[in-house]
Amino acid sequence: DQQVKQNSPSLSVQEGRISILNCDYTNSMFDYFLWYKKYPAEGPTFLISISSIKDKNEDGRFTVFLNKSAKHLSLHIVPSQPGDSAVYFCAANKRHAGNMLTFGGGTRLMVKP
Amino acid sequence: NAGVTQTPKFQVLKTGQSMTLQCAQDMNHNSMYWYRQDPGMGLRLIYYSASEGTTDKGEVPNGYNVSRLNKREFSLRLESAAPSQTSVYFCASSENRVGYGYTFGSGTRLTVV
């Protein structure tokens, strides 16, 4: 059973608009969350993270929101650009598990010019 | 360029053949990981090495073995390849600190026929 789920396999957004990617988790032991971005034929690259003691973290056009009671996090990209077209993975780190990550299934974002 | 290097990039094996996937990092990271990526399944951990001299099983270790040769190198071996092992394999490295982002290699696309 997947402990980290990204229920939308794909998302299409117009350039300049907001992209919202969602992620749900089931294990209450997760206390750190990360987003990775992956282009075709490349490895994933780290994008942004958030600790469970926060509910928001912002880095330029990227903001991650965490709702612990709902076990839900989201990545907002504003404004979306064609270069943001990629697969986005949500990942979670368990307390006392070092830096081991559990990944979601990914969401393919397409930003149309 | 500093980073994680994986070889080979592509490989086709016949069922029952063996092979070793190589991974080397020059970031002086303590921890290294092997993941496989399958459509809709995200990235699943095969094996990891928290530090030189230690290795542990991840979520999907069956059919694989690993060797942490030194701090830089972490290899993944398929002793008798099966079609179910057709996948894209990613090696990653990180510090063993919660929330420290992974650095991934560019992947090995393996097809077992």
CSV table of N, CA and C in Angstrom, one decimal, chain A:
chain,number,residue,atom,x,y,z
A,1,ASP,N,0.8,-1.2,0.0
A,1,ASP,CA,0.0,0.0,0.0
A,1,ASP,C,0.9,1.3,0.0
A,2,GLN,N,0.6,2.1,-1.0
A,2,GLN,CA,1.4,3.3,-1.1
A,2,GLN,C,1.2,4.3,0.1
A,3,GLN,N,2.2,4.7,0.8
A,3,GLN,CA,2.1,5.6,1.9
A,3,GLN,C,2.1,7.0,1.5
A,4,VAL,N,2.6,7.3,0.3
A,4,VAL,CA,2.6,8.7,-0.3
A,4,VAL,C,1.9,8.6,-1.7
A,5,LYS,N,0.9,9.3,-1.8
A,5,LYS,CA,0.1,9.2,-3.0
A,5,LYS,C,-0.1,10.5,-3.8
A,6,GLN,N,0.1,10.5,-5.1
A,6,GLN,CA,-0.2,11.6,-5.9
A,6,GLN,C,-1.3,11.2,-6.8
A,7,ASN,N,-2.5,11.6,-6.6
A,7,ASN,CA,-3.7,11.0,-7.2
A,7,ASN,C,-3.9,11.5,-8.6
A,8,SER,N,-3.3,12.6,-9.0
A,8,SER,CA,-3.4,13.1,-10.4
A,8,SER,C,-2.2,12.7,-11.2
A,9,PRO,N,-2.3,11.8,-12.1
A,9,PRO,CA,-1.1,11.4,-12.9
A,9,PRO,C,-0.7,12.6,-13.8
A,10,SER,N,-1.6,13.5,-14.2
A,10,SER,CA,-1.2,14.5,-15.1
A,10,SER,C,-2.0,15.8,-14.8
A,11,LEU,N,-1.4,16.9,-15.2
A,11,LEU,CA,-2.0,18.2,-15.0
A,11,LEU,C,-1.6,19.1,-16.2
A,12,SER,N,-2.6,19.8,-16.8
A,12,SER,CA,-2.2,20.7,-17.9
A,12,SER,C,-2.7,22.2,-17.5
A,13,VAL,N,-1.8,23.1,-17.7
A,13,VAL,CA,-2.0,24.5,-17.2
A,13,VAL,C,-1.5,25.5,-18.3
A,14,GLN,N,-2.2,26.6,-18.4
A,14,GLN,CA,-1.8,27.6,-19.3
A,14,GLN,C,-0.6,28.4,-18.7
A,15,GLU,N,0.3,28.8,-19.6
A,15,GLU,CA,1.5,29.6,-19.2
A,15,GLU,C,1.0,30.9,-18.5
A,16,GLY,N,1.6,31.2,-17.3
A,16,GLY,CA,1.2,32.4,-16.6
A,16,GLY,C,0.2,32.1,-15.5
A,17,ARG,N,-0.5,31.0,-15.6
A,17,ARG,CA,-1.4,30.7,-14.5
A,17,ARG,C,-0.8,29.9,-13.4
A,18,ILE,N,-1.6,29.6,-12.4
A,18,ILE,CA,-1.0,28.8,-11.2
A,18,ILE,C,-1.1,27.3,-11.5
A,19,SER,N,-0.1,26.6,-11.1
A,19,SER,CA,-0.1,25.1,-11.1
A,19,SER,C,-0.2,24.7,-9.7
A,20,ILE,N,-1.1,23.7,-9.4
A,20,ILE,CA,-1.2,23.2,-8.0
A,20,ILE,C,-1.1,21.7,-8.1
A,21,LEU,N,-0.1,21.2,-7.5
A,21,LEU,CA,0.2,19.7,-7.5
A,21,LEU,C,-0.1,19.2,-6.1
A,22,ASN,N,-0.8,18.1,-6.0
A,22,ASN,CA,-1.2,17.6,-4.7
A,22,ASN,C,-0.6,16.3,-4.3
A,23,CYS,N,-0.5,16.1,-3.0
A,23,CYS,CA,0.1,14.9,-2.5
A,23,CYS,C,-0.5,14.6,-1.1
A,24,ASP,N,-0.9,13.3,-0.9
A,24,ASP,CA,-1.5,12.8,0.3
A,24,ASP,C,-0.6,11.7,0.9
A,25,TYR,N,-0.6,11.7,2.2
A,25,TYR,CA,0.2,10.6,2.9
A,25,TYR,C,-0.6,10.0,4.0
A,26,THR,N,-0.2,8.8,4.4
A,26,THR,CA,-1.0,8.0,5.3
A,26,THR,C,-0.3,7.8,6.7
A,27,ASN,N,1.0,7.9,6.6
A,27,ASN,CA,1.8,7.6,7.8
A,27,ASN,C,2.1,8.8,8.7
A,28,SER,N,1.6,8.9,9.9
A,28,SER,CA,1.8,10.0,10.7
A,28,SER,C,3.2,10.2,11.3
A,29,MET,N,4.0,9.2,11.0
A,29,MET,CA,5.4,9.3,11.4
A,29,MET,C,6.3,10.1,10.4
A,30,PHE,N,5.7,10.5,9.3
A,30,PHE,CA,6.4,11.3,8.3
A,30,PHE,C,6.5,12.7,8.9
A,31,ASP,N,7.7,13.3,8.9
A,31,ASP,CA,7.8,14.6,9.5
A,31,ASP,C,8.6,15.6,8.6
A,32,TYR,N,9.0,15.2,7.4
A,32,TYR,CA,9.7,16.1,6.5
A,32,TYR,C,9.2,15.7,5.1
A,33,PHE,N,9.0,16.8,4.3
A,33,PHE,CA,8.4,16.5,3.0
A,33,PHE,C,9.2,17.3,1.9
A,34,LEU,N,9.4,16.6,0.8
A,34,LEU,CA,10.2,17.2,-0.2
A,34,LEU,C,9.5,17.1,-1.6
A,35,TRP,N,9.8,18.0,-2.5
A,35,TRP,CA,9.3,17.9,-3.9
A,35,TRP,C,10.5,17.8,-4.8
A,36,TYR,N,10.4,16.9,-5.8
A,36,TYR,CA,11.5,16.7,-6.8
A,36,TYR,C,10.8,16.9,-8.1
A,37,LYS,N,11.7,17.4,-9.1
A,37,LYS,CA,11.3,17.7,-10.4
A,37,LYS,C,12.1,16.8,-11.3
A,38,LYS,N,11.5,16.2,-12.4
A,38,LYS,CA,12.2,15.3,-13.2
A,38,LYS,C,11.9,15.6,-14.7
A,39,TYR,N,12.9,15.9,-15.5
A,39,TYR,CA,12.8,16.0,-16.9
A,39,TYR,C,13.1,14.6,-17.5
A,40,PRO,N,12.6,14.4,-18.8
A,40,PRO,CA,12.9,13.1,-19.4
A,40,PRO,C,14.4,12.8,-19.6
A,41,ALA,N,14.8,11.6,-19.4
A,41,ALA,CA,16.2,11.1,-19.5
A,41,ALA,C,17.1,11.8,-18.5
A,42,GLU,N,16.6,12.4,-17.5
A,42,GLU,CA,17.4,12.9,-16.4
A,42,GLU,C,17.0,12.4,-15.1
A,43,GLY,N,17.9,12.5,-14.1
A,43,GLY,CA,17.5,12.1,-12.7
A,43,GLY,C,16.6,13.2,-12.1
A,44,PRO,N,15.9,12.9,-11.1
A,44,PRO,CA,15.1,13.9,-10.4
A,44,PRO,C,16.0,14.9,-9.7
A,45,THR,N,15.6,16.1,-9.6
A,45,THR,CA,16.3,17.2,-8.9
A,45,THR,C,15.5,17.8,-7.8
A,46,PHE,N,16.1,18.0,-6.7
A,46,PHE,CA,15.4,18.6,-5.5
A,46,PHE,C,14.9,20.0,-5.8
A,47,LEU,N,13.7,20.2,-5.4
A,47,LEU,CA,13.0,21.5,-5.7
A,47,LEU,C,12.8,22.3,-4.4
A,48,ILE,N,12.1,21.8,-3.4
A,48,ILE,CA,11.7,22.5,-2.2
A,48,ILE,C,11.3,21.5,-1.2
A,49,SER,N,11.4,21.9,0.1
A,49,SER,CA,11.1,21.0,1.2
A,49,SER,C,10.3,21.8,2.3
A,50,ILE,N,9.7,21.0,3.2
A,50,ILE,CA,9.0,21.6,4.3
A,50,ILE,C,9.1,20.7,5.5
A,51,SER,N,9.3,21.2,6.7
A,51,SER,CA,9.3,20.4,7.9
A,51,SER,C,7.9,20.4,8.5
A,52,SER,N,7.5,19.4,9.2
A,52,SER,CA,6.2,19.3,9.8
A,52,SER,C,5.9,20.4,10.8
A,53,ILE,N,6.9,21.1,11.3
A,53,ILE,CA,6.6,22.1,12.2
A,53,ILE,C,6.2,23.4,11.5
A,54,LYS,N,6.2,23.4,10.2
A,54,LYS,CA,5.7,24.6,9.4
A,54,LYS,C,4.5,24.2,8.6
A,55,ASP,N,3.8,25.2,8.2
A,55,ASP,CA,2.7,24.9,7.3
A,55,ASP,C,2.9,25.5,5.9
A,56,LYS,N,4.0,26.3,5.7
A,56,LYS,CA,4.3,26.9,4.4
A,56,LYS,C,5.8,27.1,4.3
A,57,ASN,N,6.2,26.9,3.0
A,57,ASN,CA,7.6,27.3,2.7
A,57,ASN,C,7.7,27.8,1.3
A,58,GLU,N,8.3,28.9,1.1
A,58,GLU,CA,8.3,29.6,-0.2
A,58,GLU,C,9.7,29.8,-0.7
A,59,ASP,N,9.9,29.5,-2.0
A,59,ASP,CA,11.2,29.8,-2.7
A,59,ASP,C,10.9,30.2,-4.1
A,60,GLY,N,10.9,31.6,-4.3
A,60,GLY,CA,10.7,32.1,-5.6
A,60,GLY,C,9.2,31.9,-6.0
A,61,ARG,N,9.1,31.2,-7.2
A,61,ARG,CA,7.8,30.9,-7.8
A,61,ARG,C,7.2,29.7,-7.1
A,62,PHE,N,7.9,29.0,-6.3
A,62,PHE,CA,7.4,27.7,-5.7
A,62,PHE,C,7.1,27.9,-4.2
A,63,THR,N,5.9,27.4,-3.9
A,63,THR,CA,5.5,27.4,-2.5
A,63,THR,C,4.9,26.0,-2.2
A,64,VAL,N,5.3,25.5,-1.0
A,64,VAL,CA,4.7,24.2,-0.6
A,64,VAL,C,3.9,24.5,0.7
A,65,PHE,N,2.7,24.0,0.7
A,65,PHE,CA,1.8,24.1,1.8
A,65,PHE,C,1.6,22.7,2.5
A,66,LEU,N,1.6,22.7,3.8
A,66,LEU,CA,1.4,21.4,4.5
A,66,LEU,C,0.2,21.5,5.4
A,67,ASN,N,-0.7,20.6,5.3
A,67,ASN,CA,-1.9,20.5,6.2
A,67,ASN,C,-1.8,19.1,7.0
A,68,LYS,N,-1.2,19.2,8.2
A,68,LYS,CA,-0.9,18.0,8.9
A,68,LYS,C,-2.2,17.2,9.3
A,69,SER,N,-3.2,18.0,9.7
A,69,SER,CA,-4.4,17.3,10.1
A,69,SER,C,-5.1,16.5,9.0
A,70,ALA,N,-4.9,17.0,7.8
A,70,ALA,CA,-5.5,16.3,6.6
A,70,ALA,C,-4.5,15.4,5.9
A,71,LYS,N,-3.2,15.4,6.4
A,71,LYS,CA,-2.1,14.6,5.8
A,71,LYS,C,-2.0,14.9,4.3
A,72,HIS,N,-1.9,16.2,4.1
A,72,HIS,CA,-2.0,16.6,2.7
A,72,HIS,C,-1.0,17.8,2.5
A,73,LEU,N,-0.2,17.7,1.4
A,73,LEU,CA,0.6,18.8,1.0
A,73,LEU,C,0.4,19.2,-0.5
A,74,SER,N,0.7,20.4,-0.8
A,74,SER,CA,0.6,20.8,-2.2
A,74,SER,C,1.7,21.7,-2.6
A,75,LEU,N,2.0,21.7,-3.8
A,75,LEU,CA,3.1,22.5,-4.4
A,75,LEU,C,2.4,23.5,-5.4
A,76,HIS,N,2.6,24.8,-5.1
A,76,HIS,CA,2.0,25.8,-6.0
A,76,HIS,C,3.2,26.5,-6.8
A,77,ILE,N,2.9,26.6,-8.1
A,77,ILE,CA,3.9,27.2,-9.0
A,77,ILE,C,3.2,28.4,-9.6
A,78,VAL,N,3.7,29.6,-9.3
A,78,VAL,CA,3.1,30.9,-9.8
A,78,VAL,C,4.2,31.9,-10.2
A,79,PRO,N,4.2,32.4,-11.5
A,79,PRO,CA,3.4,31.9,-12.6
A,79,PRO,C,4.0,30.7,-13.2
A,80,SER,N,3.2,29.9,-13.8
A,80,SER,CA,3.8,28.7,-14.5
A,80,SER,C,4.4,29.1,-15.8
A,81,GLN,N,5.5,28.4,-16.1
A,81,GLN,CA,6.3,28.6,-17.3
A,81,GLN,C,6.4,27.3,-18.1
A,82,PRO,N,6.6,27.4,-19.4
A,82,PRO,CA,6.7,26.2,-20.2
A,82,PRO,C,7.9,25.3,-19.7
A,83,GLY,N,9.0,25.9,-19.2
A,83,GLY,CA,10.1,25.2,-18.7
A,83,GLY,C,9.8,24.4,-17.4
A,84,ASP,N,8.6,24.6,-16.8
A,84,ASP,CA,8.2,23.9,-15.7
A,84,ASP,C,7.6,22.5,-16.0
A,85,SER,N,7.4,22.3,-17.3
A,85,SER,CA,6.8,21.0,-17.8
A,85,SER,C,7.8,19.9,-17.4
A,86,ALA,N,7.3,19.0,-16.6
A,86,ALA,CA,8.2,17.9,-16.1
A,86,ALA,C,7.3,17.0,-15.2
A,87,VAL,N,7.9,16.0,-14.7
A,87,VAL,CA,7.2,15.1,-13.7
A,87,VAL,C,7.6,15.6,-12.3
A,88,TYR,N,6.7,15.8,-11.4
A,88,TYR,CA,6.9,16.2,-10.1
A,88,TYR,C,6.6,15.1,-9.1
A,89,PHE,N,7.6,14.8,-8.3
A,89,PHE,CA,7.4,13.7,-7.2
A,89,PHE,C,7.4,14.4,-5.9
A,90,CYS,N,6.5,13.9,-5.1
A,90,CYS,CA,6.4,14.2,-3.7
A,90,CYS,C,7.1,13.2,-2.9
A,91,ALA,N,7.9,13.5,-1.9
A,91,ALA,CA,8.6,12.5,-1.1
A,91,ALA,C,8.4,12.9,0.4
A,92,ALA,N,8.5,11.8,1.3
A,92,ALA,CA,8.4,12.0,2.7
A,92,ALA,C,9.4,11.3,3.4
A,93,ASN,N,9.8,11.9,4.6
A,93,ASN,CA,10.9,11.3,5.4
A,93,ASN,C,10.3,11.0,6.8
A,94,LYS,N,10.6,9.8,7.2
A,94,LYS,CA,10.0,9.4,8.5
A,94,LYS,C,10.9,9.8,9.7
A,95,ARG,N,10.3,10.2,10.8
A,95,ARG,CA,11.0,10.5,12.0
A,95,ARG,C,11.9,9.3,12.4
A,96,HIS,N,13.2,9.5,12.8
A,96,HIS,CA,14.1,8.5,13.2
A,96,HIS,C,14.5,7.5,12.2
A,97,ALA,N,14.3,7.9,10.9
A,97,ALA,CA,14.7,7.0,9.8
A,97,ALA,C,15.8,7.6,9.0
A,98,GLY,N,16.7,8.4,9.6
A,98,GLY,CA,17.7,9.0,8.9
A,98,GLY,C,17.2,9.9,7.8
A,99,ASN,N,17.8,9.7,6.6
A,99,ASN,CA,17.3,10.5,5.4
A,99,ASN,C,16.7,9.6,4.4
A,100,MET,N,16.0,8.6,4.8
A,100,MET,CA,15.3,7.7,3.8
A,100,MET,C,14.0,8.3,3.4
A,101,LEU,N,13.8,8.3,2.1
A,101,LEU,CA,12.6,8.9,1.5
A,101,LEU,C,11.7,7.9,0.9
A,102,THR,N,10.4,8.2,1.1
A,102,THR,CA,9.3,7.4,0.4
A,102,THR,C,8.7,8.4,-0.6
A,103,PHE,N,8.6,7.9,-1.9
A,103,PHE,CA,8.2,8.8,-3.0
A,103,PHE,C,6.7,8.4,-3.4
A,104,GLY,N,6.0,9.5,-3.9
A,104,GLY,CA,4.8,9.2,-4.5
A,104,GLY,C,5.0,8.8,-6.0
A,105,GLY,N,3.8,8.6,-6.7
A,105,GLY,CA,3.9,8.1,-8.0
A,105,GLY,C,4.2,9.1,-9.1
A,106,GLY,N,4.2,10.4,-8.7
A,106,GLY,CA,4.5,11.4,-9.7
A,106,GLY,C,3.3,12.0,-10.4
A,107,THR,N,3.4,13.3,-10.7
A,107,THR,CA,2.4,14.0,-11.5
A,107,THR,C,3.1,14.7,-12.7
A,108,ARG,N,2.6,14.4,-13.9
A,108,ARG,CA,3.2,15.1,-15.1
A,108,ARG,C,2.5,16.4,-15.3
A,109,LEU,N,3.3,17.5,-15.2
A,109,LEU,CA,2.8,18.8,-15.5
A,109,LEU,C,3.1,19.3,-16.9
A,110,MET,N,2.1,19.7,-17.6
A,110,MET,CA,2.4,20.3,-18.9
A,110,MET,C,1.9,21.8,-18.9
A,111,VAL,N,2.8,22.7,-19.2
A,111,VAL,CA,2.5,24.1,-19.2
A,111,VAL,C,2.5,24.5,-20.7
A,112,LYS,N,1.3,24.9,-21.1
A,112,LYS,CA,1.1,25.3,-22.5
A,112,LYS,C,1.4,26.8,-22.7
A,113,PRO,N,2.1,27.1,-23.8
A,113,PRO,CA,2.4,28.5,-24.1
A,113,PRO,C,1.2,29.2,-24.5
